[in-house]
CSV table of C-alpha atoms and ligand atoms in Angstrom, one decimal:
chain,number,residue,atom,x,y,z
A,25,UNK,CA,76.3,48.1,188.3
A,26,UNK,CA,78.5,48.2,190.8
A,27,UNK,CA,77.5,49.5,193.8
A,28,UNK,CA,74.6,47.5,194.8
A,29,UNK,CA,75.2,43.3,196.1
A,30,UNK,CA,76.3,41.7,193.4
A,31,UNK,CA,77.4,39.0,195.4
A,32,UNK,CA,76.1,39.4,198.8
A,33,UNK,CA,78.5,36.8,201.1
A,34,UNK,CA,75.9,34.2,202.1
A,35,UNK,CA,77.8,31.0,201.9
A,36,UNK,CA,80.4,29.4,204.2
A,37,UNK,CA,83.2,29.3,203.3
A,38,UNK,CA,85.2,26.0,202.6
A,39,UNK,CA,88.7,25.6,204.2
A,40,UNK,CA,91.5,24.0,201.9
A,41,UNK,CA,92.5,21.3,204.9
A,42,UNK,CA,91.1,18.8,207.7
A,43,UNK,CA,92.5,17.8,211.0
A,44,UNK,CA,92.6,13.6,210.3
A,45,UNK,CA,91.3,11.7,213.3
A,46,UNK,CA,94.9,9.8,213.9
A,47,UNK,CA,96.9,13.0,214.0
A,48,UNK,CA,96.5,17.4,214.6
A,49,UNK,CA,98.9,17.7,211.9
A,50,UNK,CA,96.6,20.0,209.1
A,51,UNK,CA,95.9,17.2,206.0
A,52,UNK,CA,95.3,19.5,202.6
A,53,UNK,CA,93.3,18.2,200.1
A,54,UNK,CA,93.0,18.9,196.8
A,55,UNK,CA,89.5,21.0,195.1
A,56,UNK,CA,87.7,18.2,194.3
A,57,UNK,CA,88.2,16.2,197.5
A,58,UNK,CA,86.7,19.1,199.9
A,59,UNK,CA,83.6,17.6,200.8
A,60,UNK,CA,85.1,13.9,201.7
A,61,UNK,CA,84.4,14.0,205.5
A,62,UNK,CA,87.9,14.1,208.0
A,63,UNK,CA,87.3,10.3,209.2
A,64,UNK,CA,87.9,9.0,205.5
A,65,UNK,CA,91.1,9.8,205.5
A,66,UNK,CA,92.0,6.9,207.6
A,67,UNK,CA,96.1,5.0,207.7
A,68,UNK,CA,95.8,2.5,204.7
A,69,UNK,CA,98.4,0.5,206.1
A,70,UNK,CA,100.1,-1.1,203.1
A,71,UNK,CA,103.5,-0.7,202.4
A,72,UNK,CA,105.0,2.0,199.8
A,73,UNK,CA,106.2,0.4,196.6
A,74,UNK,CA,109.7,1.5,196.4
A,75,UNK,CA,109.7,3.4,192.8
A,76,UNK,CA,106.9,5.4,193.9
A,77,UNK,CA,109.1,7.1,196.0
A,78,UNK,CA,111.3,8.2,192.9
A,79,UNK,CA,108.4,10.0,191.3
A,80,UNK,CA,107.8,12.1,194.4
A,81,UNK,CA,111.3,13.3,194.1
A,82,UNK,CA,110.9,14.3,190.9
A,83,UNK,CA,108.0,16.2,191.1
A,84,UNK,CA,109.3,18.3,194.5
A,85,UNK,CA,107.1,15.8,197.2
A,86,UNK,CA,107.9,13.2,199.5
A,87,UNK,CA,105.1,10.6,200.4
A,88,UNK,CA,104.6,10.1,204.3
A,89,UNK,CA,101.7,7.4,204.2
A,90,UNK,CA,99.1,5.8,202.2
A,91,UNK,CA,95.7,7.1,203.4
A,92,UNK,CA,92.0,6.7,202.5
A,93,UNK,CA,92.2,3.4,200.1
A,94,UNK,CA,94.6,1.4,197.9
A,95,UNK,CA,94.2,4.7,195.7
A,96,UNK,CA,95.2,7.8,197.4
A,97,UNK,CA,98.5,8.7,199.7
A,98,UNK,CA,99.8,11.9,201.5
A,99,UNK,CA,102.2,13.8,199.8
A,100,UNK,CA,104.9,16.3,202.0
A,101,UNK,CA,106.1,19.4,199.7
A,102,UNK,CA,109.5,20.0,199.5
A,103,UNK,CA,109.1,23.8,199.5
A,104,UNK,CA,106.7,24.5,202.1
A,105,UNK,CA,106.5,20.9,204.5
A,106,UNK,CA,102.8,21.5,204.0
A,107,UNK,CA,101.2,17.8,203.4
A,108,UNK,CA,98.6,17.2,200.6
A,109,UNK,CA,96.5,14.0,200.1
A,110,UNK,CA,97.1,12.7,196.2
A,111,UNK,CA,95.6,9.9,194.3
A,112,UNK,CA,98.5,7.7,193.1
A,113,UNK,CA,97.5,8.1,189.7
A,114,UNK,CA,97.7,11.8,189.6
A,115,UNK,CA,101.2,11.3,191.2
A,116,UNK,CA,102.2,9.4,188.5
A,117,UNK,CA,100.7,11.1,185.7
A,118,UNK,CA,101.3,15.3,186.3
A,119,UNK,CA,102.8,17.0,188.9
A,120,UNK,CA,100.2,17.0,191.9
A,121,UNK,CA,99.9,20.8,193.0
A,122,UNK,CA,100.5,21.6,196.6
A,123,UNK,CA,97.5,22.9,198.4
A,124,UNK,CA,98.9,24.3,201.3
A,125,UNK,CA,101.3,26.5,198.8
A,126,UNK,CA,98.5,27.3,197.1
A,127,UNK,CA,96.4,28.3,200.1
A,128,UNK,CA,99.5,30.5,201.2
A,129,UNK,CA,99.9,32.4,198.0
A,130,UNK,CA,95.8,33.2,197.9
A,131,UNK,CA,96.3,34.1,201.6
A,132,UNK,CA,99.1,36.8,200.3
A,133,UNK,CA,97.7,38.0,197.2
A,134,UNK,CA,94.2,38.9,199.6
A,135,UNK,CA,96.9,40.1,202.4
A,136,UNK,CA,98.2,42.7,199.9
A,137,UNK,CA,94.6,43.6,198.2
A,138,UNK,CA,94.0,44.7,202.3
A,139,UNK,CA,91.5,41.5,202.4
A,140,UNK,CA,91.7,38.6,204.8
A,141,UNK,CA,90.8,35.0,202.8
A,142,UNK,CA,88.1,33.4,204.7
A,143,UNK,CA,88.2,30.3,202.3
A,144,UNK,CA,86.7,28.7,198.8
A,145,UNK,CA,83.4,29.2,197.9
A,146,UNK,CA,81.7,25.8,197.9
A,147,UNK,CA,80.7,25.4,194.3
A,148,UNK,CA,82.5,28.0,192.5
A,149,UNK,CA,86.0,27.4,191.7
A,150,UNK,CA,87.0,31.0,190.7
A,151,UNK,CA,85.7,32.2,193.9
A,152,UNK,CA,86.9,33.1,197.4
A,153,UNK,CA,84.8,34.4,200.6
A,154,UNK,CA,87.1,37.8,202.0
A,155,UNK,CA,86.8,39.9,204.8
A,156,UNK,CA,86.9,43.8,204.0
A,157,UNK,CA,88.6,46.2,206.3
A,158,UNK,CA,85.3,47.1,207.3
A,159,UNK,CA,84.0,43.8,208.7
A,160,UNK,CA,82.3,42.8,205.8
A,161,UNK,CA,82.3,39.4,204.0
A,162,UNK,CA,82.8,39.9,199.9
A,163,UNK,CA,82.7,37.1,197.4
A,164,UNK,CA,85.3,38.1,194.6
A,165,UNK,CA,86.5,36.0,191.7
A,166,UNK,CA,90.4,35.2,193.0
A,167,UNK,CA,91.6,37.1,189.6
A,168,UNK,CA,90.2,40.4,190.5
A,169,UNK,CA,92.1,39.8,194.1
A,170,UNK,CA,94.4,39.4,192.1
A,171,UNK,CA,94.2,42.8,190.0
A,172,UNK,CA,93.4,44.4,193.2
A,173,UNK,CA,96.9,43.4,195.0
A,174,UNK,CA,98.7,44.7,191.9
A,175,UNK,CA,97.0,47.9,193.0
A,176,UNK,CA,94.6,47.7,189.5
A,177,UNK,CA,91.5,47.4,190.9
A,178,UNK,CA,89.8,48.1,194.3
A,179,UNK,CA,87.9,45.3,196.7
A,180,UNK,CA,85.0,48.2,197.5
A,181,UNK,CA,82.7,46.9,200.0
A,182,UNK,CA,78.9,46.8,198.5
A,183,UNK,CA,77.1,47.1,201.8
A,184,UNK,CA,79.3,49.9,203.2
A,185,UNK,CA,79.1,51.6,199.9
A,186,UNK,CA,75.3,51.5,199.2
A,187,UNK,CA,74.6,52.7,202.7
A,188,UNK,CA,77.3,55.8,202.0
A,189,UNK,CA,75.2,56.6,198.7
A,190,UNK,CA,72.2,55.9,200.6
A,191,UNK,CA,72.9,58.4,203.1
A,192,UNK,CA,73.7,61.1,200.5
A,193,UNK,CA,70.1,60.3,199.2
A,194,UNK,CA,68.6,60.9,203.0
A,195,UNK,CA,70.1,64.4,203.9
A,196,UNK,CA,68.4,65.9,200.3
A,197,UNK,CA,64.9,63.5,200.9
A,198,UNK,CA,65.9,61.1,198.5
A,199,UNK,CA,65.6,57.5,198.6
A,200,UNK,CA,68.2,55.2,196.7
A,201,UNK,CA,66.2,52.5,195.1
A,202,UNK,CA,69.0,50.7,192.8
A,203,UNK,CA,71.0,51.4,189.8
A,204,UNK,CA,69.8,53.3,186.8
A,205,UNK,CA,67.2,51.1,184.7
A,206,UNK,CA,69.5,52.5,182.1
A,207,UNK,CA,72.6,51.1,182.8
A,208,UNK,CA,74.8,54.2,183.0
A,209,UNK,CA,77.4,54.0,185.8
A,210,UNK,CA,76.9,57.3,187.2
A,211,UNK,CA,73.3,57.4,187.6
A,212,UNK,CA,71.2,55.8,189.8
A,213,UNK,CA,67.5,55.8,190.4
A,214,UNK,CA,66.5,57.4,193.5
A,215,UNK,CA,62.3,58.2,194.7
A,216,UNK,CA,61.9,61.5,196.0
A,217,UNK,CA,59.6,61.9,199.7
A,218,UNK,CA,57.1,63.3,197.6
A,219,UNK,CA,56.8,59.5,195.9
A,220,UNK,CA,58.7,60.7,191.9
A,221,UNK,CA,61.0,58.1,191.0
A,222,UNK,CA,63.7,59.3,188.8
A,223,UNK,CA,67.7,58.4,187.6
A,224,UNK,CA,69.8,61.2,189.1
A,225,UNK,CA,73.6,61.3,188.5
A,226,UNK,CA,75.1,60.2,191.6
A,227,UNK,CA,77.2,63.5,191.2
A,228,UNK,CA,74.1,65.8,191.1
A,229,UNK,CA,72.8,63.9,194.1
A,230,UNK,CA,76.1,65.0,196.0
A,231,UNK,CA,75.8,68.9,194.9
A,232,UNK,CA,72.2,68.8,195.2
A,233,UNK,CA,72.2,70.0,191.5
A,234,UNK,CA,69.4,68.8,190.1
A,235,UNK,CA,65.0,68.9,190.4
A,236,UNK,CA,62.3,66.0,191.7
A,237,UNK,CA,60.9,66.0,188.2
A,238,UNK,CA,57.5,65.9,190.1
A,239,UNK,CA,57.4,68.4,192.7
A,240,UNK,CA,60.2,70.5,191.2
A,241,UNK,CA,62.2,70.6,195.0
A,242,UNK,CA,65.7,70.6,194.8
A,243,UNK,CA,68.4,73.0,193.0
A,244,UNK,CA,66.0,76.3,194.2
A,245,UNK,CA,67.8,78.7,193.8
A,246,UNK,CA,68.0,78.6,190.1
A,247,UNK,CA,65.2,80.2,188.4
A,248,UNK,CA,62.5,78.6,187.3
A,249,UNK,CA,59.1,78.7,185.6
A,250,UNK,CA,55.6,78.0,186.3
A,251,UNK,CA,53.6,76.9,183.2
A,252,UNK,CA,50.5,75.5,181.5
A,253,UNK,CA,50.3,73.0,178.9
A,254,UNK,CA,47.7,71.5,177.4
A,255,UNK,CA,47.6,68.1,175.8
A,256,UNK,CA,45.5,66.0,173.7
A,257,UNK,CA,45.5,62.2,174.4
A,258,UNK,CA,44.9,60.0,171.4
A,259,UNK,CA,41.6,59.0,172.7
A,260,UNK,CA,40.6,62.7,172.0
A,261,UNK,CA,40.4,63.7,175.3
A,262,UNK,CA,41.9,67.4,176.5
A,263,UNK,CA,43.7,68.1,179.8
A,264,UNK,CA,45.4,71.0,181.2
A,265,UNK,CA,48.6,70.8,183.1
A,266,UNK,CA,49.5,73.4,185.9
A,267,UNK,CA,53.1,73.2,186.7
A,268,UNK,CA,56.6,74.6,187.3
A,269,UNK,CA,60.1,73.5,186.1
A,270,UNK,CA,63.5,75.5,185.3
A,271,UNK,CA,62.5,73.8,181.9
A,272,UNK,CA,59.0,73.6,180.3
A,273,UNK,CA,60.3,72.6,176.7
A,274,UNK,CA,62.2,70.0,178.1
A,275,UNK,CA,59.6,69.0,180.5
A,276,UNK,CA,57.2,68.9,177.8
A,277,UNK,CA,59.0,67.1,175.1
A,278,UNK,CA,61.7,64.7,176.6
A,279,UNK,CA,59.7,64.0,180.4
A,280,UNK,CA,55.9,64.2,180.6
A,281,UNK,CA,54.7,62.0,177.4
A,282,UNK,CA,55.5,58.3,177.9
A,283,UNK,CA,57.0,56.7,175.7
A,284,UNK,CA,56.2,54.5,172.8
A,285,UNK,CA,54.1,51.5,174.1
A,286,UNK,CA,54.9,51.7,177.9
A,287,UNK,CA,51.9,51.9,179.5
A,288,UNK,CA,49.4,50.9,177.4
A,289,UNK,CA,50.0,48.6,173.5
A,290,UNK,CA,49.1,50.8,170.7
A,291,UNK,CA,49.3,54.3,172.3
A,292,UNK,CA,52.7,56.3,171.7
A,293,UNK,CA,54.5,59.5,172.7
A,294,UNK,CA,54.0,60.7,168.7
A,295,UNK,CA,50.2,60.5,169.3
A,296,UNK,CA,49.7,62.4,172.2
A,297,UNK,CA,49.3,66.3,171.1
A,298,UNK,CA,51.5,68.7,173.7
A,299,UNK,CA,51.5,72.5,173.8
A,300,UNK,CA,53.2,74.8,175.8
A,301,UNK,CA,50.6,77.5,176.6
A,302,UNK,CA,52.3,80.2,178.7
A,303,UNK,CA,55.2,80.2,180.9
A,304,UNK,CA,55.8,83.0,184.2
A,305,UNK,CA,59.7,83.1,184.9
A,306,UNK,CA,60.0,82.8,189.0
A,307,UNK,CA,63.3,84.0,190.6
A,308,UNK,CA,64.0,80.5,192.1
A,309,UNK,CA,62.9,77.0,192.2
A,310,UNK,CA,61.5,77.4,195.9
A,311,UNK,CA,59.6,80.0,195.1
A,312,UNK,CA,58.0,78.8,192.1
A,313,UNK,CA,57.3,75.5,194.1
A,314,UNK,CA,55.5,77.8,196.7
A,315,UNK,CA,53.5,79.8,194.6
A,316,UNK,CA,52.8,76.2,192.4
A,317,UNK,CA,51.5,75.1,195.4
A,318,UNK,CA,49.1,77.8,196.2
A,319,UNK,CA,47.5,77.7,192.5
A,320,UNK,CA,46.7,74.3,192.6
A,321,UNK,CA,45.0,75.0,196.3
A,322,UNK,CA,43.3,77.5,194.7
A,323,UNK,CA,42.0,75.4,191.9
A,324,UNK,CA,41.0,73.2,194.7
A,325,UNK,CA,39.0,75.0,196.5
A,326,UNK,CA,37.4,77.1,193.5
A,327,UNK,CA,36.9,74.3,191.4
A,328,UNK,CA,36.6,70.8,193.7
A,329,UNK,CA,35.6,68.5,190.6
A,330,UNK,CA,38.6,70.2,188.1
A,331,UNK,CA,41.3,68.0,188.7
A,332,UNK,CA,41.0,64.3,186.8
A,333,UNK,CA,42.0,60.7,188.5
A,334,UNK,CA,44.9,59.3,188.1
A,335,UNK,CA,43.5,56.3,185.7
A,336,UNK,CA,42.6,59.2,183.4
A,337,UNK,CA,45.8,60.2,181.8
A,338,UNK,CA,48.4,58.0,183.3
A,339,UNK,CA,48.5,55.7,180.6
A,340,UNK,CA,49.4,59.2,178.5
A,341,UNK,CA,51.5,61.0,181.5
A,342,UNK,CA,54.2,60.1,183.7
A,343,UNK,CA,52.4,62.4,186.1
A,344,UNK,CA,50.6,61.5,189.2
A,345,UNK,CA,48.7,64.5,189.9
A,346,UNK,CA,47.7,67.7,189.2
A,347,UNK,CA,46.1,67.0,185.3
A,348,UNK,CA,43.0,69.2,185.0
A,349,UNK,CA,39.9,69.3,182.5
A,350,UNK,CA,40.0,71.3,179.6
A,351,UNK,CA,37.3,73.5,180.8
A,352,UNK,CA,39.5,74.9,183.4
A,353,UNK,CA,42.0,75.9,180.6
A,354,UNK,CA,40.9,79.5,180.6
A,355,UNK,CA,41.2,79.6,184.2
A,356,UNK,CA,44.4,78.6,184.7
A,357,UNK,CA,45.6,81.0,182.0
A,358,UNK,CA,44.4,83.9,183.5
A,359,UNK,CA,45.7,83.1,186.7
A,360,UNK,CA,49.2,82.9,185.3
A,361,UNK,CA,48.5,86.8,183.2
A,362,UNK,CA,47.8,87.7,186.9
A,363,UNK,CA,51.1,85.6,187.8
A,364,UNK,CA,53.0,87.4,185.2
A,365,UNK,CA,52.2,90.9,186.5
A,366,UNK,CA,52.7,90.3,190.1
A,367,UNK,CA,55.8,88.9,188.8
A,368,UNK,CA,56.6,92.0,187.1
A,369,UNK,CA,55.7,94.1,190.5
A,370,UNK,CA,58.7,92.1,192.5
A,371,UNK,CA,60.9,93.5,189.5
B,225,ZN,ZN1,103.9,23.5,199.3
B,226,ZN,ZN1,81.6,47.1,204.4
B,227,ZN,ZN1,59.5,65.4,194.5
């Protein structure tokens, strides 16, 4: 998932040089020798065997001084005058890279991905603290700086991003949570103000083009139906459900049963009985969330013990609200006969 911190930039980061106490001149040290403090790097004053001399040459340095211990000296590069400190040994044994070309070329490559290199991250090698255009600090692996300055990939900023998609959540009365529990890159999942979570396409979110799977709000002006279901749990007991979507089938079959072994060990969707009773077409999703609304007030007041607790089906339902007893079955139907002709008088 992409847009949410992956690596949020929380560490400091490490510079690729020191200032030694005898000198300003910058003293670059190689990855390993970062955290050896600045007043270790003391003058070792010894003289320079002569052939040592020869193998800097060779390999493109020339040594300016023996520093630190018996061990170690500094090493000047031919191509960029930047000075490194060495161990003899690795002098004599590869060609020593030159840290201060090194730290030029990552400052380039970050310079042409539009990022400014803040420095190494302190324990992972492949890593480098950034900052974005926008201010941000980002912690990217140096080969996808890399694949961004070849204009391959893109250094997005995770903080300025989640608050853009965050914001597109807010106008509609969404809430972005994090990314979709179902790994697809488009989708996200999002709670509604009226407390449904649910994954939305982060393209539906933008058009509005899509329902709250709970309270049906959203994409109104398509039409839309309100329904009654009835459902047997496997425990034997039987609810009615009062309720509107541009969908019932769907609703019934791929949304409202949970699935196998979610809730509750034992229980699954294939056990738990679902039926369609009767559906009222409504010209648009607003309406049908209005006149939703007024049913189930009605209910309410007519019938104050109707509705069951939540403990009572949710192990069943992913519903929060709104599950009746299966004595008001009869009730419900014929308010939705009476539905259907007032429905038939707007016509
Ligand atoms: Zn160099
Ligand atoms: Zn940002
Ligand atoms: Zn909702």
């Amino acid at each position: 998932m992409t847009s949410f911190p992956t690596h949020s930039a929380t560490v400091d980061p490490v510079l690729p040089f020191i200032t030694p106490p005898y000198t300003n001149e910058s003293l670059f040290l190689p990855r390993r020798s970062r955290h050896v403090p600045p007043e270790v790097w003391q003058i070792f004053p010894t003289d320079i065997p002569e052939h040592w001399h020869e193998f800097a040459k060779d390999k493109g340095y020339e040594i300016v001084r023996r520093v630190r211990d018996k061990n170690h000296i500094v090493l000047e590069c031919q191509t960029c005058g930047g000075m490194t400190a060495h161990k003899v040994y690795t002098l004599r044994s590869t060609k020593p890279e030159c840290a201060t070309c090194q730290y030029d070329r990552t400052i380039e490559t970050a310079k042409a991905a539009r990022l400014i290199f803040l420095g190494y991250h302190p324990t992972n090698r492949h890593l480098g603290v950034f900052r974005a255009p926008c201010g941000h600090e980002l912690i990217r692996q140096f080969e996808f700086v890399e694949r961004c300055a070849r204009g391959d990939a893109c250094p997005r900023c995770e903080a300025c991003h989640a608050a853009k998609e965050q914001e597109e959540a807010t106008t509609r009365g969404w809430n972005l949570i994090g990314p979709d529990p179902q790994n697809d890159p488009s989708y996200r999942l999002y709670r509604h103000i009226c407390g449904q979570e649910q994954r939305v396409a982060r393209a539906n979110m933008q058009t509005g083009r899509f329902c709250c799977e709970e309270c049906g709000e959203g994409w109104s002006s398509a039409p839309s139906y309100i329904y009654a279901m009835r459902f047997v749990f496997p425990d034997g007991t039987q609810v009615v459900k009062l309720g509107f979507s541009r969908d019932p089938q769907s609703r019934l079959h791929y949304q409202l049963k949970r699935s196998a072994g979610a809730k509750s060990a034992g229980t699954n969707s294939s056990e738990i009985d679902g039926d369609l009773l009767r559906q009222v077409p409504m010209q648009s999703g607003h309406l049908a969330l209005c006149v939703e609304k007024r049913l189930h007030a009605e209910i309410k007041r007519t019938y104050p013990g109707a509705a069951l607790p939540v403990e009572r089906f949710d192990t069943w339902l992913r519903v929060k609200s709104e599950i009746y007893v299966a004595e008001l079955e009869p009730v419900i139907l014929a308010m939705l006969r009476r539905l259907h002709g007032d429905a038939r008088d707007l016509d």
